[in-house]
CSV table of C-alpha atoms in Angstrom, one decimal:
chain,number,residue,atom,x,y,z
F,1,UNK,CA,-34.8,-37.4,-45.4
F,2,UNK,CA,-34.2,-34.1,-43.5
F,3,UNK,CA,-34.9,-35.9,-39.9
F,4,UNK,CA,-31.5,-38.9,-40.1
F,5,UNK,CA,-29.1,-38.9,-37.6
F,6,UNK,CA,-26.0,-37.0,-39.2
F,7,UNK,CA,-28.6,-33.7,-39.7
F,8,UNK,CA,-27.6,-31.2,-37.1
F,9,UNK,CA,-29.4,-28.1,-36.9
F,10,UNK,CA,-26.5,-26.6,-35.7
F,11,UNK,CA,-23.0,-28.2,-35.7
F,12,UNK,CA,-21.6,-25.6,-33.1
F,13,UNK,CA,-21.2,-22.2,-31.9
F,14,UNK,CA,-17.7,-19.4,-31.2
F,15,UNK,CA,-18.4,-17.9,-28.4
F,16,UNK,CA,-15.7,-15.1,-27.2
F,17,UNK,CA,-16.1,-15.5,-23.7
F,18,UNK,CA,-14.3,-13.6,-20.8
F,19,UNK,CA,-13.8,-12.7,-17.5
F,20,UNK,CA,-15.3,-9.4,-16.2
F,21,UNK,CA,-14.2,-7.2,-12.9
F,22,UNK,CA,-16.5,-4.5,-12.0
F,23,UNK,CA,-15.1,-1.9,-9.1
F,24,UNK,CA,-17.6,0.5,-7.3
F,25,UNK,CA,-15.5,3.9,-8.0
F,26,UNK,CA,-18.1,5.6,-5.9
F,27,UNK,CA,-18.9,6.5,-2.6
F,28,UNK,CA,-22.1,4.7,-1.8
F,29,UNK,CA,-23.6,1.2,-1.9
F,30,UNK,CA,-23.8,-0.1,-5.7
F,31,UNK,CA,-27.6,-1.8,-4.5
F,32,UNK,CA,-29.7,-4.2,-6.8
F,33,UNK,CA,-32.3,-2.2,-8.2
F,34,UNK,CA,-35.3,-4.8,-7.0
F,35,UNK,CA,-36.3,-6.4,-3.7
F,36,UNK,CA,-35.5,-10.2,-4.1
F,37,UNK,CA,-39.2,-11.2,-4.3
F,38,UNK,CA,-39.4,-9.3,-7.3
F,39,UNK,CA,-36.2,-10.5,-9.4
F,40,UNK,CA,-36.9,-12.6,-12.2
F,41,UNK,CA,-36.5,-15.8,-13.5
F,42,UNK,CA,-33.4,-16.0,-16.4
F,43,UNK,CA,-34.0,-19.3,-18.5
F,44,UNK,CA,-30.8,-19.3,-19.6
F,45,UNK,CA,-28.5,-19.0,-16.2
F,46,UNK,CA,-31.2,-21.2,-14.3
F,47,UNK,CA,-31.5,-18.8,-11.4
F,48,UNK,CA,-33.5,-15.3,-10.9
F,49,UNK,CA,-31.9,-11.9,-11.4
F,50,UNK,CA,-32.1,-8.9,-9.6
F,51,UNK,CA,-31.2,-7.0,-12.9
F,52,UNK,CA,-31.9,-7.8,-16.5
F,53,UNK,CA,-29.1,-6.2,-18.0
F,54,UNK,CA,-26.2,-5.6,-15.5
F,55,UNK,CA,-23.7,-5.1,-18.5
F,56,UNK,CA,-24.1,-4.8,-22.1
F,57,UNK,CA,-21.2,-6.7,-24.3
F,58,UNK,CA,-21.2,-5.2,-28.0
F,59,UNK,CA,-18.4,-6.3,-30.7
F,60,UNK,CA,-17.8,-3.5,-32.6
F,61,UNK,CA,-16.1,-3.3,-35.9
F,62,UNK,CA,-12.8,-1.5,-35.9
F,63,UNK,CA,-12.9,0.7,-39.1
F,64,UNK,CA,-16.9,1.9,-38.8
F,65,UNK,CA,-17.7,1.4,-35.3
F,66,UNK,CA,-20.7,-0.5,-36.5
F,67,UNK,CA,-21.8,-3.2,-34.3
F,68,UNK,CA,-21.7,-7.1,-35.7
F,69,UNK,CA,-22.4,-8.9,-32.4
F,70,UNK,CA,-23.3,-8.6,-29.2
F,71,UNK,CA,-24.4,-10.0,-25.4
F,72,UNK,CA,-25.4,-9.2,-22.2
F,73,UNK,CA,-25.0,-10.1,-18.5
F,74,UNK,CA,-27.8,-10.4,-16.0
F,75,UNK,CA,-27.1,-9.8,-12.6
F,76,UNK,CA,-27.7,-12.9,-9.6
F,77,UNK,CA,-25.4,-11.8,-7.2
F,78,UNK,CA,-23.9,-8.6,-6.6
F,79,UNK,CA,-21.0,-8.9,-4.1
F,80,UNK,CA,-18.0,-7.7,-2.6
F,81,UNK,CA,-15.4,-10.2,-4.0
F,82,UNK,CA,-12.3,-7.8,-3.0
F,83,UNK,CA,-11.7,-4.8,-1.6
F,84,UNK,CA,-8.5,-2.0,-1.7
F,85,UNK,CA,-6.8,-1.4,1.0
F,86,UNK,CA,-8.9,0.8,3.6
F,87,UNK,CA,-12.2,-0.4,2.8
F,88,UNK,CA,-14.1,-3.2,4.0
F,89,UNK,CA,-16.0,-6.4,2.7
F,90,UNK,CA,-19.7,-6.3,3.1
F,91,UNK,CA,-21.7,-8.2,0.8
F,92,UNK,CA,-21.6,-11.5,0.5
F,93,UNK,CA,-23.9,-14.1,-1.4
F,94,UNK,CA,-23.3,-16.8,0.8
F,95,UNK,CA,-24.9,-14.2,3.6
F,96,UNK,CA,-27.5,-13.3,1.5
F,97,UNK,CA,-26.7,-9.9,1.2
F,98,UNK,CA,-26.1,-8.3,-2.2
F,99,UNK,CA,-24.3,-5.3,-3.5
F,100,UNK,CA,-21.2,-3.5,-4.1
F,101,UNK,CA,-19.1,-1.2,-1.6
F,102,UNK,CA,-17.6,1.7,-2.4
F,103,UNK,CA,-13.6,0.5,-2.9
F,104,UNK,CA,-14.3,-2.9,-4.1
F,105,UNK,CA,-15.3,-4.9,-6.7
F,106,UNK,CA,-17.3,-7.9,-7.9
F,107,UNK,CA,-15.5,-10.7,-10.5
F,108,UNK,CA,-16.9,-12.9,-12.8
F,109,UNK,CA,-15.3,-15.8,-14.5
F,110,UNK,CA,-15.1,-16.3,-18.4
F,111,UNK,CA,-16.5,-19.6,-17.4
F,112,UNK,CA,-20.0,-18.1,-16.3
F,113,UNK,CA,-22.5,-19.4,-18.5
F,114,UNK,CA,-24.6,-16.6,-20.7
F,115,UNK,CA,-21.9,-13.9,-20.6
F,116,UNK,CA,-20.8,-14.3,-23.5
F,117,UNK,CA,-21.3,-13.2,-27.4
F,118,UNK,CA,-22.1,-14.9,-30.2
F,119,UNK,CA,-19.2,-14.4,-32.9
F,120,UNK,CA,-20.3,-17.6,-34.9
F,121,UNK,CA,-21.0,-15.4,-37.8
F,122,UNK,CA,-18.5,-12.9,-37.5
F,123,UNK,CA,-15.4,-13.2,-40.1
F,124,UNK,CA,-12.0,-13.1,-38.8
F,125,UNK,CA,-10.2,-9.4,-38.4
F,126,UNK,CA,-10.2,-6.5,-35.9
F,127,UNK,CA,-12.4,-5.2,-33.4
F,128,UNK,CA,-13.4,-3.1,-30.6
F,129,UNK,CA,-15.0,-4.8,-27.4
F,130,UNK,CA,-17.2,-2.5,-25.6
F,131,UNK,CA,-18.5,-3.4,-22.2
F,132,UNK,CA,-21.2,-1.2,-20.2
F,133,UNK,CA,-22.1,-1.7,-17.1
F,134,UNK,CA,-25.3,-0.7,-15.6
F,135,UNK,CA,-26.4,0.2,-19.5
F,136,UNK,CA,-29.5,1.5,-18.7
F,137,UNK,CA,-28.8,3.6,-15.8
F,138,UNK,CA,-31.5,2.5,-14.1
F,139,UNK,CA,-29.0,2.2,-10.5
F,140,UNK,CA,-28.4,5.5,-9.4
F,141,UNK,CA,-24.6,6.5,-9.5
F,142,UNK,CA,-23.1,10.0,-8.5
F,143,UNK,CA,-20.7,9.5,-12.1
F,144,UNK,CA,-21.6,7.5,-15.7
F,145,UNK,CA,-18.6,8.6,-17.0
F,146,UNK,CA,-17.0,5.2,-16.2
F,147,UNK,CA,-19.1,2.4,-16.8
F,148,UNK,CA,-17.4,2.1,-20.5
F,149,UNK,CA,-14.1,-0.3,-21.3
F,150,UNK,CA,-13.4,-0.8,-24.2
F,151,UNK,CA,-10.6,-3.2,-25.4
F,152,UNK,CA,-8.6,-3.7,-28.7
F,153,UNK,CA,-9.4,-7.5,-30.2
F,154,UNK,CA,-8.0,-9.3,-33.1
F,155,UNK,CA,-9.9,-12.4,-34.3
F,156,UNK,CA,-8.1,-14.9,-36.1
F,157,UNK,CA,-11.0,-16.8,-36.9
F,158,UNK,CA,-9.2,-19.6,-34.6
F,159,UNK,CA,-8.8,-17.4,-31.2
F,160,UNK,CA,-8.9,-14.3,-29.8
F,161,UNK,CA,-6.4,-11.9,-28.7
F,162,UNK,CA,-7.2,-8.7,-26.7
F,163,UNK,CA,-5.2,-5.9,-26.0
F,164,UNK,CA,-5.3,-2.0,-24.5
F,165,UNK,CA,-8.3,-2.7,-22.2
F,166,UNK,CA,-9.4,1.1,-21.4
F,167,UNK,CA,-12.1,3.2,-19.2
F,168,UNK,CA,-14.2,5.8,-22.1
F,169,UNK,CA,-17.1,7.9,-21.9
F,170,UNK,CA,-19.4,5.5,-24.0
């Protein structure tokens, strides 16, 4: 009997989850690419999205680069959570305004749900965590160049431990 109550489908799932700080480097507006009445609806987050893919999350193995999981963030709100000194606050989600200034920078929690990957699957050892934001390129920006981290990680296969977080070309 395939269908009694101690059959699970699936008795859980490791998610490496973590927090996220993107910083416009630039020196214009960091805009959502579509006018809200044309962002779409994301099943998983509940809520539409002004961008499908705002950053691409790939798990990379350390020795051959090859990739062995991966994610993605979709973008609801694009905001000014901070700013450096000098520069002001001028987005806000709660005044339904969206983007990113230049000299400041927009923070997600570890906590938010879908931004995450998958690493059920994935055997204990080392790895490289390589975040991209605005993968696509489909925001204009005056430089690429720094839209790559990529961070150190050692799975134990219990938790995570992350280390020498870093700015690269790709």
């Amino acid at each position: 009997m395939s269908y009694r109550p101690t059959v699970r489908d699936i008795d859980y799932r490791v998610l490496l989850r973590f927090p996220q700080k993107v910083r416009n480097l630039g020196t214009t507006d960091f805009l959502p690419l579509k006018p809200r009445h044309q962002w779409e609806w994301h099943s998983c987050h509940q809520h539409y999205h002004s961008m499908d893919a705002f950053s691409h999350y790939d798990l990379l193995d350390v020795t051959t680069g090859r990739k062995v999981a991966e994610g993605h963030k979709a973008s609801f709100c694009l905001e000014d959570t901070g700013c450096d000194p000098g520069f002001r606050r001028r987005y806000a989600c709660t005044a339904h305004t969206q983007g990113l200034s230049p000299g400041c920078h927009d923070t997600y929690a570890a906590n938010i749900d879908c931004q995450w990957i998958d690493i059920t699957d994935v055997p204990p050892g080392n790895y490289i965590l390589k975040v991209s934001v605005n993968p696509n390129f489909l925001v204009p920006e005056s430089d690429f160049s720094n839209n790559v981290v990529r961070c150190e990680v050692f799975y134990s296969g219990h938790h995570v431990q992350t280390r020498n977080c870093r700015i690269t070309r790709n």
